[in-house]
Amino acid sequence: MASVTFDKATRLYPGSTRPAVDALDLDVADGEFLVLVGPSGCGKSTSLRMLAGLEEVNEGSILIGDRNVTDVPPKDRDIAMVFQNYALYPHMTVAENMGFALKIAGINKDERATRVLEAAKLLDLEPYLGRKPKALSGGQRQRVAMGRAIVRQPQVFLMDEPLSNLDAKLRVQTRTQIASLQRRLGVTTVYVTHDQTEALTMGDRIAVLKDGVLQQVGTPRDLYERPNNVFVAGFIGSPAMNLFQADLSEDGVLFGNHAVRVDRNTLAGIKQKQVTVGIRPEDVTVTTAGDGLPVEVDVIEELGADGNLYGHATIGGNRVDLCVRVDGRSHPNAGDQVYIVPKEGHVHLFDIESGARVGEVVVA
Amino acid sequence: MSGSLNITSAIVDPALLDLPWALPLEVWPDDSIAALPKGISRHLVRFAHLSGYVVAIKETSAEFARREYEMLRTLQRLEIPCVDPVAVITNRSTVDGIELDSALVTRHLRFSLPYRALYSQSLRPDTGTRLVDALAVLLVRLHIVGFFWGDVSLSNTLFRRDAGAFAAYLVDAETGQLYNKLSNGQRENDLEIARVNIAGELLDLQAGGRLDEDFDPVGISNGIVAAYRTLWKELTGSEEFDQSERWRINQRVERLNDLGFDIEELAIKTDDTGTQVRIQPKVVDAGHHQRRLLRLTGLDAQENQARRLLNDLDSYTVTFHKKGEVDEEMIAHEWLARVFEPVIRAIPKDLRGRLEPAEVFHQLLDHRWYMSQNEARDIPLAEALNSYVDVVLRHRRDEATVINPPTGSITMPTEVVDEDDWRLKV
């Protein structure tokens, strides 16, 4: 096992003016589960492929442990791409399916048996080792495929959208299995997904990328509670954080007739007259009393225990669509007029031009 | 989405609508299904009859189906041997409105065979080597156009007989990506994937008792690395030599022609002193003999078949015409009318599905050679043909659309059967 270091690693495709991955600085600790997340084209898969040795690194370097692997061929990097190919061979037993790559690597029979048994125990596959794949369920087959990677005892596991072609139910199951297995194995893992829910539920830490540039890296809680910029704020969390532009007053921001005070130091750091305000759907109190920002309810999405209120307000003459978490049993209805007030300590402010976070979480 | 089936297709074939899209592929009725041998697939793949040809249908997500359809069309435009994409079917649902997976429809390549159909009792080492060699050629061609396969395997390839060798066709492009140029790391990774997958597939045949006893699965799978590297070096490598050895340029061109490639663009550089020359092919095209045969005769054959037919055409020319007397096209036309076509016409109708015409001709030439050796005399082609049809062709199976063994997949859990102690088998 080992740490992974991207040291100003850059990938510039020939003929392109903008790097696909731009001076990526990222340290993945030994045994850590790091998720690279971002929208399509953000450079997450390219970063993973750079680590795998599939993409050239034009500038900077990549280290696995203390070893600089920037120019090392993929098969000599001691990494395993999990789920790269999970075809199982019908005439071979589960044990053979898991161990055949060791056989071609010239590892002796006793060692092969030991490693296969170890992996099978971890994967709860021990009772099935003598069986053929056709006797296994879909989930068990997935685990055999993982077993193929585990028996090689690589330093790092790499996974590139491994769940993308599974149906929704199997995806959630496998997601949990991968995360718990990774913790049991303790093998450093770099995992790529475009799905922020997958990122939040699986990663020890998450690195958010956009346009080849690392936006923020931190624990799921860090990213959720204290996004560095508007992009991370909007990308992490579902339903997404409400983001809109608002005028600054002398001592804060106005929500209709409700003023949200912002401390002086933070205000002093804002150069423009407007600011981007971010509030998560659950950080809003809904009233009918007339205090706060008036919102017209468009639709209520019932989720059982709670629900989502989708509505709109007029701020600074512009229509702003908003989403607010409401109680599942007692909530306003479509067409109602309500007033919203942000909960204390949960308003995020971002610079209107750079999108960068301004100050700490402010007090409402 | 019930009732709003969506078909995207480059060819307009109304018969596509007649297939039972409202049923999961697994339960399609027998009258829709053609039985063809298949390799190991991640997805359920079945074969169906459509307007007189056979199509392969793969169930997968809409995104994957569309992506693979486009990728196969792009590969076709790049003249890569691959299966023919027919259609993408999305928005499928049962009559009760239950959503079904989307489907990718490809046309089955006539006379193509999965590797599991290339033996009757067990796979012989020389056949294994020829399969691996064919796959190496395909992989080099894919890498030259910038295609990273990601799942190179015998199962994802179909093979056509090619005058004693095989020609490989890409079947599954699901994991593939097209780049402007592949990095060495990408090529190495594909090669490693190929080596491991082929070993897995051969070990699986061994586990099923389908490999000759003297077959070394690991050795043969390792063979792809050497075959690939040799061809890659020949097609893309640079060489440097003294001005006085300029004949080496022609030699390089001829070597590539022998391998079945044409050089479309060659970079030639001299050093500052002008004494050293460096050459490197920049653009190479597969199908050197195929193109020449097509130009001269209109016949479409595999590369080695074309080479064999052209050799026969050349010896015909030498036998019946003085050098330069008649132009090449005229002689080719004459050879076609007097030699090739009469042979093909003489094959009984019921045996025409056994092998492709060019393969029949190649085998007939071989057969005549063996007869001549045995009988120590020249055997006329007509005599050899009668013998070939009776002794060889009649005893072969039809390979146009091979029917046997039945299709199947391993996606459904089945009854658990206890096996021997796994420790004996790792």
PDB file of N, CA, C and O in Angstrom, chain A residues 49 53-56 74-75 84-86 88-93 95-96 100 104 109 112-113 117 129-132 134-136 141 148 164-165, chain B residues 40 42 64 116 151 179 183 185-186 189 192-193 196-197 199-201 203-204 207-208 218 410-414 416 418-419 422 424-426:
ATOM      1  N   ARG A  49      -6.339   8.408 -15.553  1.00  0.00           N
ATOM      2  CA  ARG A  49      -5.556   7.723 -16.590  1.00  0.00           C
ATOM      3  C   ARG A  49      -4.086   8.145 -16.535  1.00  0.00           C
ATOM      4  O   ARG A  49      -3.201   7.384 -16.902  1.00  0.00           O
ATOM      5  N   GLY A  53      -1.028   5.581 -16.028  1.00  0.00           N
ATOM      6  CA  GLY A  53       0.022   5.506 -17.050  1.00  0.00           C
ATOM      7  C   GLY A  53      -0.526   5.474 -18.456  1.00  0.00           C
ATOM      8  O   GLY A  53       0.193   5.184 -19.410  1.00  0.00           O
ATOM      9  N   LEU A  54      -1.814   5.744 -18.610  1.00  0.00           N
ATOM     10  CA  LEU A  54      -2.425   5.695 -19.934  1.00  0.00           C
ATOM     11  C   LEU A  54      -2.317   7.033 -20.656  1.00  0.00           C
ATOM     12  O   LEU A  54      -2.456   7.104 -21.859  1.00  0.00           O
ATOM     13  N   GLU A  55      -2.128   8.085 -19.883  1.00  0.00           N
ATOM     14  CA  GLU A  55      -1.990   9.411 -20.488  1.00  0.00           C
ATOM     15  C   GLU A  55      -0.600   9.935 -20.164  1.00  0.00           C
ATOM     16  O   GLU A  55      -0.117   9.747 -19.044  1.00  0.00           O
ATOM     17  N   GLU A  56      -0.023  10.598 -21.137  1.00  0.00           N
ATOM     18  CA  GLU A  56       1.276  11.201 -20.859  1.00  0.00           C
ATOM     19  C   GLU A  56       1.106  12.371 -19.894  1.00  0.00           C
ATOM     20  O   GLU A  56       0.082  13.052 -19.911  1.00  0.00           O
ATOM     21  N   PRO A  74       2.282   1.205 -17.593  1.00  0.00           N
ATOM     22  CA  PRO A  74       1.150   0.879 -16.719  1.00  0.00           C
ATOM     23  C   PRO A  74       1.335  -0.417 -15.925  1.00  0.00           C
ATOM     24  O   PRO A  74       1.076  -0.447 -14.726  1.00  0.00           O
ATOM     25  N   LYS A  75       1.789  -1.466 -16.589  1.00  0.00           N
ATOM     26  CA  LYS A  75       1.810  -2.758 -15.899  1.00  0.00           C
ATOM     27  C   LYS A  75       2.894  -2.827 -14.822  1.00  0.00           C
ATOM     28  O   LYS A  75       2.857  -3.723 -13.994  1.00  0.00           O
ATOM     29  N   GLN A  84     -12.268  -3.227 -14.960  1.00  0.00           N
ATOM     30  CA  GLN A  84     -11.896  -2.918 -16.321  1.00  0.00           C
ATOM     31  C   GLN A  84     -12.549  -3.951 -17.246  1.00  0.00           C
ATOM     32  O   GLN A  84     -13.055  -3.636 -18.294  1.00  0.00           O
ATOM     33  N   ASN A  85     -12.498  -5.194 -16.831  1.00  0.00           N
ATOM     34  CA  ASN A  85     -13.118  -6.250 -17.597  1.00  0.00           C
ATOM     35  C   ASN A  85     -13.610  -7.250 -16.579  1.00  0.00           C
ATOM     36  O   ASN A  85     -12.826  -7.849 -15.878  1.00  0.00           O
ATOM     37  N   TYR A  86     -14.918  -7.403 -16.499  1.00  0.00           N
ATOM     38  CA  TYR A  86     -15.381  -8.350 -15.507  1.00  0.00           C
ATOM     39  C   TYR A  86     -16.061  -9.567 -16.123  1.00  0.00           C
ATOM     40  O   TYR A  86     -16.953 -10.145 -15.561  1.00  0.00           O
ATOM     41  N   LEU A  88     -16.508 -13.216 -16.740  1.00  0.00           N
ATOM     42  CA  LEU A  88     -16.091 -14.389 -15.974  1.00  0.00           C
ATOM     43  C   LEU A  88     -16.091 -15.586 -16.919  1.00  0.00           C
ATOM     44  O   LEU A  88     -16.899 -15.660 -17.836  1.00  0.00           O
ATOM     45  N   TYR A  89     -15.189 -16.494 -16.658  1.00  0.00           N
ATOM     46  CA  TYR A  89     -15.047 -17.630 -17.560  1.00  0.00           C
ATOM     47  C   TYR A  89     -15.885 -18.800 -17.063  1.00  0.00           C
ATOM     48  O   TYR A  89     -15.724 -19.247 -15.922  1.00  0.00           O
ATOM     49  N   PRO A  90     -16.806 -19.281 -17.917  1.00  0.00           N
ATOM     50  CA  PRO A  90     -17.831 -20.223 -17.456  1.00  0.00           C
ATOM     51  C   PRO A  90     -17.314 -21.602 -17.026  1.00  0.00           C
ATOM     52  O   PRO A  90     -17.924 -22.224 -16.164  1.00  0.00           O
ATOM     53  N   HIS A  91     -16.205 -22.051 -17.607  1.00  0.00           N
ATOM     54  CA  HIS A  91     -15.730 -23.402 -17.242  1.00  0.00           C
ATOM     55  C   HIS A  91     -14.769 -23.386 -16.076  1.00  0.00           C
ATOM     56  O   HIS A  91     -14.386 -24.428 -15.568  1.00  0.00           O
ATOM     57  N   MET A  92     -14.332 -22.209 -15.678  1.00  0.00           N
ATOM     58  CA  MET A  92     -13.401 -22.127 -14.557  1.00  0.00           C
ATOM     59  C   MET A  92     -14.187 -21.879 -13.272  1.00  0.00           C
ATOM     60  O   MET A  92     -15.207 -21.201 -13.278  1.00  0.00           O
ATOM     61  N   THR A  93     -13.674 -22.431 -12.181  1.00  0.00           N
ATOM     62  CA  THR A  93     -14.326 -22.219 -10.893  1.00  0.00           C
ATOM     63  C   THR A  93     -14.106 -20.770 -10.460  1.00  0.00           C
ATOM     64  O   THR A  93     -13.297 -20.045 -11.046  1.00  0.00           O
ATOM     65  N   ALA A  95     -12.576 -19.890  -7.849  1.00  0.00           N
ATOM     66  CA  ALA A  95     -11.171 -19.797  -7.451  1.00  0.00           C
ATOM     67  C   ALA A  95     -10.266 -19.591  -8.659  1.00  0.00           C
ATOM     68  O   ALA A  95      -9.368 -18.746  -8.644  1.00  0.00           O
ATOM     69  N   GLU A  96     -10.523 -20.334  -9.724  1.00  0.00           N
ATOM     70  CA  GLU A  96      -9.697 -20.184 -10.933  1.00  0.00           C
ATOM     71  C   GLU A  96      -9.898 -18.817 -11.560  1.00  0.00           C
ATOM     72  O   GLU A  96      -8.953 -18.183 -12.030  1.00  0.00           O
ATOM     73  N   PHE A 100      -6.372 -16.787 -11.916  1.00  0.00           N
ATOM     74  CA  PHE A 100      -5.627 -17.136 -13.131  1.00  0.00           C
ATOM     75  C   PHE A 100      -4.572 -16.104 -13.520  1.00  0.00           C
ATOM     76  O   PHE A 100      -3.546 -16.428 -14.099  1.00  0.00           O
ATOM     77  N   ILE A 104      -0.554 -16.690 -14.656  1.00  0.00           N
ATOM     78  CA  ILE A 104       0.241 -16.190 -15.780  1.00  0.00           C
ATOM     79  C   ILE A 104       1.390 -15.304 -15.317  1.00  0.00           C
ATOM     80  O   ILE A 104       2.361 -15.126 -16.033  1.00  0.00           O
ATOM     81  N   LYS A 109       1.693 -22.283  -6.903  1.00  0.00           N
ATOM     82  CA  LYS A 109       0.356 -22.766  -6.578  1.00  0.00           C
ATOM     83  C   LYS A 109      -0.062 -22.474  -5.129  1.00  0.00           C
ATOM     84  O   LYS A 109      -1.185 -22.029  -4.880  1.00  0.00           O
ATOM     85  N   ARG A 112      -0.774 -18.876  -4.684  1.00  0.00           N
ATOM     86  CA  ARG A 112      -2.039 -18.552  -5.370  1.00  0.00           C
ATOM     87  C   ARG A 112      -3.221 -18.935  -4.490  1.00  0.00           C
ATOM     88  O   ARG A 112      -4.145 -18.146  -4.287  1.00  0.00           O
ATOM     89  N   ALA A 113      -3.155 -20.152  -3.944  1.00  0.00           N
ATOM     90  CA  ALA A 113      -4.263 -20.634  -3.114  1.00  0.00           C
ATOM     91  C   ALA A 113      -4.437 -19.741  -1.884  1.00  0.00           C
ATOM     92  O   ALA A 113      -5.550 -19.399  -1.501  1.00  0.00           O
ATOM     93  N   LEU A 117      -7.791 -17.512  -1.222  1.00  0.00           N
ATOM     94  CA  LEU A 117      -8.589 -17.761  -0.025  1.00  0.00           C
ATOM     95  C   LEU A 117      -8.768 -16.473   0.787  1.00  0.00           C
ATOM     96  O   LEU A 117      -9.865 -16.156   1.238  1.00  0.00           O
ATOM     97  N   LEU A 129     -15.985 -21.012  -3.735  1.00  0.00           N
ATOM     98  CA  LEU A 129     -14.721 -21.102  -4.479  1.00  0.00           C
ATOM     99  C   LEU A 129     -14.681 -22.252  -5.484  1.00  0.00           C
ATOM    100  O   LEU A 129     -14.056 -22.141  -6.532  1.00  0.00           O
ATOM    101  N   GLY A 130     -15.356 -23.350  -5.170  1.00  0.00           N
ATOM    102  CA  GLY A 130     -15.306 -24.501  -6.078  1.00  0.00           C
ATOM    103  C   GLY A 130     -16.402 -24.489  -7.118  1.00  0.00           C
ATOM    104  O   GLY A 130     -16.505 -25.405  -7.931  1.00  0.00           O
ATOM    105  N   ARG A 131     -17.218 -23.447  -7.106  1.00  0.00           N
ATOM    106  CA  ARG A 131     -18.344 -23.418  -8.041  1.00  0.00           C
ATOM    107  C   ARG A 131     -18.026 -22.651  -9.309  1.00  0.00           C
ATOM    108  O   ARG A 131     -17.091 -21.888  -9.358  1.00  0.00           O
ATOM    109  N   LYS A 132     -18.901 -22.853 -10.283  1.00  0.00           N
ATOM    110  CA  LYS A 132     -18.748 -22.135 -11.548  1.00  0.00           C
ATOM    111  C   LYS A 132     -19.549 -20.819 -11.474  1.00  0.00           C
ATOM    112  O   LYS A 132     -20.543 -20.753 -10.761  1.00  0.00           O
ATOM    113  N   LYS A 134     -21.768 -19.548 -13.236  1.00  0.00           N
ATOM    114  CA  LYS A 134     -23.205 -19.571 -13.547  1.00  0.00           C
ATOM    115  C   LYS A 134     -24.038 -19.846 -12.295  1.00  0.00           C
ATOM    116  O   LYS A 134     -25.229 -19.572 -12.265  1.00  0.00           O
ATOM    117  N   ALA A 135     -23.393 -20.418 -11.248  1.00  0.00           N
ATOM    118  CA  ALA A 135     -24.122 -20.712 -10.022  1.00  0.00           C
ATOM    119  C   ALA A 135     -24.165 -19.502  -9.072  1.00  0.00           C
ATOM    120  O   ALA A 135     -24.625 -19.622  -7.953  1.00  0.00           O
ATOM    121  N   LEU A 136     -23.670 -18.370  -9.522  1.00  0.00           N
ATOM    122  CA  LEU A 136     -23.606 -17.198  -8.639  1.00  0.00           C
ATOM    123  C   LEU A 136     -24.659 -16.159  -9.016  1.00  0.00           C
ATOM    124  O   LEU A 136     -25.085 -16.083 -10.165  1.00  0.00           O
ATOM    125  N   ARG A 141     -21.060 -12.281  -8.624  1.00  0.00           N
ATOM    126  CA  ARG A 141     -20.163 -12.201  -9.793  1.00  0.00           C
ATOM    127  C   ARG A 141     -19.347 -10.914  -9.767  1.00  0.00           C
ATOM    128  O   ARG A 141     -18.163 -10.910 -10.108  1.00  0.00           O
ATOM    129  N   ARG A 148     -10.499 -10.647  -8.559  1.00  0.00           N
ATOM    130  CA  ARG A 148      -9.411 -10.721  -9.543  1.00  0.00           C
ATOM    131  C   ARG A 148      -8.396  -9.623  -9.317  1.00  0.00           C
ATOM    132  O   ARG A 148      -7.198  -9.813  -9.501  1.00  0.00           O
ATOM    133  N   SER A 164     -21.383   2.614 -13.657  1.00  0.00           N
ATOM    134  CA  SER A 164     -22.203   3.325 -14.633  1.00  0.00           C
ATOM    135  C   SER A 164     -23.115   2.419 -15.455  1.00  0.00           C
ATOM    136  O   SER A 164     -24.142   2.859 -15.924  1.00  0.00           O
ATOM    137  N   ASN A 165     -22.735   1.158 -15.642  1.00  0.00           N
ATOM    138  CA  ASN A 165     -23.642   0.332 -16.453  1.00  0.00           C
ATOM    139  C   ASN A 165     -24.465  -0.651 -15.625  1.00  0.00           C
ATOM    140  O   ASN A 165     -24.980  -1.630 -16.142  1.00  0.00           O
TER     141      ASN A 165
ATOM    142  N   ILE B  40     -17.719 -15.074 -24.872  1.00  0.00           N
ATOM    143  CA  ILE B  40     -18.179 -14.723 -23.538  1.00  0.00           C
ATOM    144  C   ILE B  40     -18.533 -13.246 -23.559  1.00  0.00           C
ATOM    145  O   ILE B  40     -17.744 -12.426 -24.000  1.00  0.00           O
ATOM    146  N   ARG B  42     -20.401  -9.747 -21.578  1.00  0.00           N
ATOM    147  CA  ARG B  42     -20.909  -9.155 -20.348  1.00  0.00           C
ATOM    148  C   ARG B  42     -22.418  -8.979 -20.423  1.00  0.00           C
ATOM    149  O   ARG B  42     -23.099  -8.951 -19.439  1.00  0.00           O
ATOM    150  N   PHE B  64     -24.956   3.543 -23.634  1.00  0.00           N
ATOM    151  CA  PHE B  64     -23.926   2.647 -24.149  1.00  0.00           C
ATOM    152  C   PHE B  64     -24.238   2.188 -25.574  1.00  0.00           C
ATOM    153  O   PHE B  64     -23.344   2.087 -26.404  1.00  0.00           O
ATOM    154  N   ARG B 116     -14.527 -19.878 -30.366  1.00  0.00           N
ATOM    155  CA  ARG B 116     -15.032 -21.131 -29.812  1.00  0.00           C
ATOM    156  C   ARG B 116     -15.624 -22.054 -30.874  1.00  0.00           C
ATOM    157  O   ARG B 116     -16.004 -23.184 -30.580  1.00  0.00           O
ATOM    158  N   ASP B 151     -10.726  -3.539 -23.894  1.00  0.00           N
ATOM    159  CA  ASP B 151     -11.177  -4.895 -23.569  1.00  0.00           C
ATOM    160  C   ASP B 151     -10.846  -5.841 -24.717  1.00  0.00           C
ATOM    161  O   ASP B 151     -11.725  -6.456 -25.320  1.00  0.00           O
ATOM    162  N   TYR B 179      -8.818   8.438 -29.924  1.00  0.00           N
ATOM    163  CA  TYR B 179      -7.968   9.599 -29.628  1.00  0.00           C
ATOM    164  C   TYR B 179      -7.259  10.019 -30.918  1.00  0.00           C
ATOM    165  O   TYR B 179      -7.221   9.264 -31.885  1.00  0.00           O
ATOM    166  N   SER B 183      -1.043   7.130 -26.558  1.00  0.00           N
ATOM    167  CA  SER B 183       0.250   7.178 -25.866  1.00  0.00           C
ATOM    168  C   SER B 183       0.804   5.760 -25.795  1.00  0.00           C
ATOM    169  O   SER B 183       0.068   4.789 -25.964  1.00  0.00           O
ATOM    170  N   GLY B 185       1.648   4.338 -23.169  1.00  0.00           N
ATOM    171  CA  GLY B 185       0.993   3.730 -22.018  1.00  0.00           C
ATOM    172  C   GLY B 185      -0.343   3.100 -22.400  1.00  0.00           C
ATOM    173  O   GLY B 185      -0.680   2.007 -21.948  1.00  0.00           O
ATOM    174  N   GLN B 186      -1.099   3.782 -23.244  1.00  0.00           N
ATOM    175  CA  GLN B 186      -2.382   3.225 -23.679  1.00  0.00           C
ATOM    176  C   GLN B 186      -2.169   1.958 -24.502  1.00  0.00           C
ATOM    177  O   GLN B 186      -2.873   0.966 -24.322  1.00  0.00           O
ATOM    178  N   ASN B 189      -1.098  -0.823 -22.260  1.00  0.00           N
ATOM    179  CA  ASN B 189      -2.194  -1.306 -21.426  1.00  0.00           C
ATOM    180  C   ASN B 189      -3.128  -2.230 -22.215  1.00  0.00           C
ATOM    181  O   ASN B 189      -3.530  -3.283 -21.736  1.00  0.00           O
ATOM    182  N   GLU B 192      -1.456  -5.524 -22.542  1.00  0.00           N
ATOM    183  CA  GLU B 192      -1.496  -6.304 -21.302  1.00  0.00           C
ATOM    184  C   GLU B 192      -2.900  -6.888 -21.086  1.00  0.00           C
ATOM    185  O   GLU B 192      -3.047  -8.048 -20.693  1.00  0.00           O
ATOM    186  N   ILE B 193      -3.918  -6.068 -21.380  1.00  0.00           N
ATOM    187  CA  ILE B 193      -5.305  -6.559 -21.265  1.00  0.00           C
ATOM    188  C   ILE B 193      -5.485  -7.753 -22.208  1.00  0.00           C
ATOM    189  O   ILE B 193      -6.071  -8.774 -21.842  1.00  0.00           O
ATOM    190  N   VAL B 196      -3.730 -10.931 -20.831  1.00  0.00           N
ATOM    191  CA  VAL B 196      -4.434 -11.543 -19.687  1.00  0.00           C
ATOM    192  C   VAL B 196      -5.768 -12.154 -20.134  1.00  0.00           C
ATOM    193  O   VAL B 196      -6.104 -13.278 -19.755  1.00  0.00           O
ATOM    194  N   ASN B 197      -6.508 -11.416 -20.969  1.00  0.00           N
ATOM    195  CA  ASN B 197      -7.803 -11.951 -21.418  1.00  0.00           C
ATOM    196  C   ASN B 197      -7.650 -13.216 -22.254  1.00  0.00           C
ATOM    197  O   ASN B 197      -8.410 -14.166 -22.095  1.00  0.00           O
ATOM    198  N   ALA B 199      -5.230 -15.335 -22.164  1.00  0.00           N
ATOM    199  CA  ALA B 199      -4.850 -16.421 -21.251  1.00  0.00           C
ATOM    200  C   ALA B 199      -6.093 -16.934 -20.530  1.00  0.00           C
ATOM    201  O   ALA B 199      -6.303 -18.157 -20.431  1.00  0.00           O
ATOM    202  N   GLY B 200      -6.945 -16.030 -20.051  1.00  0.00           N
ATOM    203  CA  GLY B 200      -8.171 -16.429 -19.360  1.00  0.00           C
ATOM    204  C   GLY B 200      -9.068 -17.267 -20.259  1.00  0.00           C
ATOM    205  O   GLY B 200      -9.603 -18.293 -19.848  1.00  0.00           O
ATOM    206  N   GLU B 201      -9.206 -16.821 -21.499  1.00  0.00           N
ATOM    207  CA  GLU B 201     -10.081 -17.538 -22.426  1.00  0.00           C
ATOM    208  C   GLU B 201      -9.531 -18.924 -22.760  1.00  0.00           C
ATOM    209  O   GLU B 201     -10.287 -19.904 -22.841  1.00  0.00           O
ATOM    210  N   LEU B 203      -7.388 -20.658 -20.841  1.00  0.00           N
ATOM    211  CA  LEU B 203      -7.463 -21.472 -19.618  1.00  0.00           C
ATOM    212  C   LEU B 203      -8.893 -21.976 -19.414  1.00  0.00           C
ATOM    213  O   LEU B 203      -9.111 -23.075 -18.898  1.00  0.00           O
ATOM    214  N   ASP B 204      -9.855 -21.167 -19.831  1.00  0.00           N
ATOM    215  CA  ASP B 204     -11.253 -21.594 -19.722  1.00  0.00           C
ATOM    216  C   ASP B 204     -11.525 -22.772 -20.654  1.00  0.00           C
ATOM    217  O   ASP B 204     -12.210 -23.718 -20.286  1.00  0.00           O
ATOM    218  N   ALA B 207     -10.056 -25.689 -19.004  1.00  0.00           N
ATOM    219  CA  ALA B 207     -10.897 -26.177 -17.903  1.00  0.00           C
ATOM    220  C   ALA B 207     -12.096 -26.964 -18.448  1.00  0.00           C
ATOM    221  O   ALA B 207     -12.591 -27.884 -17.810  1.00  0.00           O
ATOM    222  N   GLY B 208     -12.538 -26.607 -19.644  1.00  0.00           N
ATOM    223  CA  GLY B 208     -13.659 -27.312 -20.251  1.00  0.00           C
ATOM    224  C   GLY B 208     -13.218 -28.492 -21.100  1.00  0.00           C
ATOM    225  O   GLY B 208     -14.020 -29.065 -21.837  1.00  0.00           O
ATOM    226  N   VAL B 218      -0.631 -20.116 -21.549  1.00  0.00           N
ATOM    227  CA  VAL B 218       0.099 -18.908 -21.160  1.00  0.00           C
ATOM    228  C   VAL B 218       1.107 -18.523 -22.248  1.00  0.00           C
ATOM    229  O   VAL B 218       1.218 -17.361 -22.635  1.00  0.00           O
ATOM    230  N   ILE B 410     -24.666 -16.208 -19.360  1.00  0.00           N
ATOM    231  CA  ILE B 410     -24.547 -16.652 -17.974  1.00  0.00           C
ATOM    232  C   ILE B 410     -25.065 -15.573 -17.039  1.00  0.00           C
ATOM    233  O   ILE B 410     -24.560 -15.360 -15.973  1.00  0.00           O
ATOM    234  N   THR B 411     -26.121 -14.906 -17.478  1.00  0.00           N
ATOM    235  CA  THR B 411     -26.610 -13.819 -16.631  1.00  0.00           C
ATOM    236  C   THR B 411     -27.606 -14.292 -15.568  1.00  0.00           C
ATOM    237  O   THR B 411     -27.836 -13.600 -14.603  1.00  0.00           O
ATOM    238  N   MET B 412     -28.230 -15.458 -15.760  1.00  0.00           N
ATOM    239  CA  MET B 412     -29.231 -15.911 -14.792  1.00  0.00           C
ATOM    240  C   MET B 412     -28.607 -16.874 -13.786  1.00  0.00           C
ATOM    241  O   MET B 412     -27.931 -17.813 -14.152  1.00  0.00           O
ATOM    242  N   PRO B 413     -28.864 -16.657 -12.501  1.00  0.00           N
ATOM    243  CA  PRO B 413     -28.389 -17.621 -11.525  1.00  0.00           C
ATOM    244  C   PRO B 413     -29.084 -18.968 -11.746  1.00  0.00           C
ATOM    245  O   PRO B 413     -30.263 -19.004 -12.050  1.00  0.00           O
ATOM    246  N   THR B 414     -28.365 -20.035 -11.613  1.00  0.00           N
ATOM    247  CA  THR B 414     -28.996 -21.350 -11.761  1.00  0.00           C
ATOM    248  C   THR B 414     -28.670 -22.181 -10.536  1.00  0.00           C
ATOM    249  O   THR B 414     -27.967 -21.739  -9.637  1.00  0.00           O
ATOM    250  N   VAL B 416     -27.278 -24.490  -7.769  1.00  0.00           N
ATOM    251  CA  VAL B 416     -25.896 -24.606  -7.310  1.00  0.00           C
ATOM    252  C   VAL B 416     -25.467 -26.074  -7.316  1.00  0.00           C
ATOM    253  O   VAL B 416     -26.151 -26.941  -6.789  1.00  0.00           O
ATOM    254  N   ASP B 418     -22.277 -28.614  -6.354  1.00  0.00           N
ATOM    255  CA  ASP B 418     -20.984 -28.659  -5.675  1.00  0.00           C
ATOM    256  C   ASP B 418     -19.911 -29.219  -6.595  1.00  0.00           C
ATOM    257  O   ASP B 418     -20.125 -30.199  -7.284  1.00  0.00           O
ATOM    258  N   GLU B 419     -18.783 -28.567  -6.566  1.00  0.00           N
ATOM    259  CA  GLU B 419     -17.689 -28.985  -7.431  1.00  0.00           C
ATOM    260  C   GLU B 419     -16.602 -29.640  -6.589  1.00  0.00           C
ATOM    261  O   GLU B 419     -16.715 -29.711  -5.369  1.00  0.00           O
ATOM    262  N   TRP B 422     -11.750 -26.702  -4.653  1.00  0.00           N
ATOM    263  CA  TRP B 422     -11.212 -25.638  -5.505  1.00  0.00           C
ATOM    264  C   TRP B 422      -9.694 -25.565  -5.439  1.00  0.00           C
ATOM    265  O   TRP B 422      -9.040 -25.128  -6.368  1.00  0.00           O
ATOM    266  N   LEU B 424      -7.510 -27.703  -5.698  1.00  0.00           N
ATOM    267  CA  LEU B 424      -6.841 -28.507  -6.715  1.00  0.00           C
ATOM    268  C   LEU B 424      -6.805 -27.789  -8.057  1.00  0.00           C
ATOM    269  O   LEU B 424      -6.098 -28.186  -8.964  1.00  0.00           O
ATOM    270  N   LYS B 425      -7.604 -26.741  -8.141  1.00  0.00           N
ATOM    271  CA  LYS B 425      -7.793 -26.146  -9.474  1.00  0.00           C
ATOM    272  C   LYS B 425      -7.275 -24.722  -9.625  1.00  0.00           C
ATOM    273  O   LYS B 425      -7.397 -24.141 -10.693  1.00  0.00           O
ATOM    274  N   VAL B 426      -6.748 -24.160  -8.556  1.00  0.00           N
ATOM    275  CA  VAL B 426      -6.324 -22.751  -8.665  1.00  0.00           C
ATOM    276  C   VAL B 426      -5.213 -22.598  -9.703  1.00  0.00           C
ATOM    277  O   VAL B 426      -4.280 -23.367  -9.691  1.00  0.00           O
TER     278      VAL B 426
END
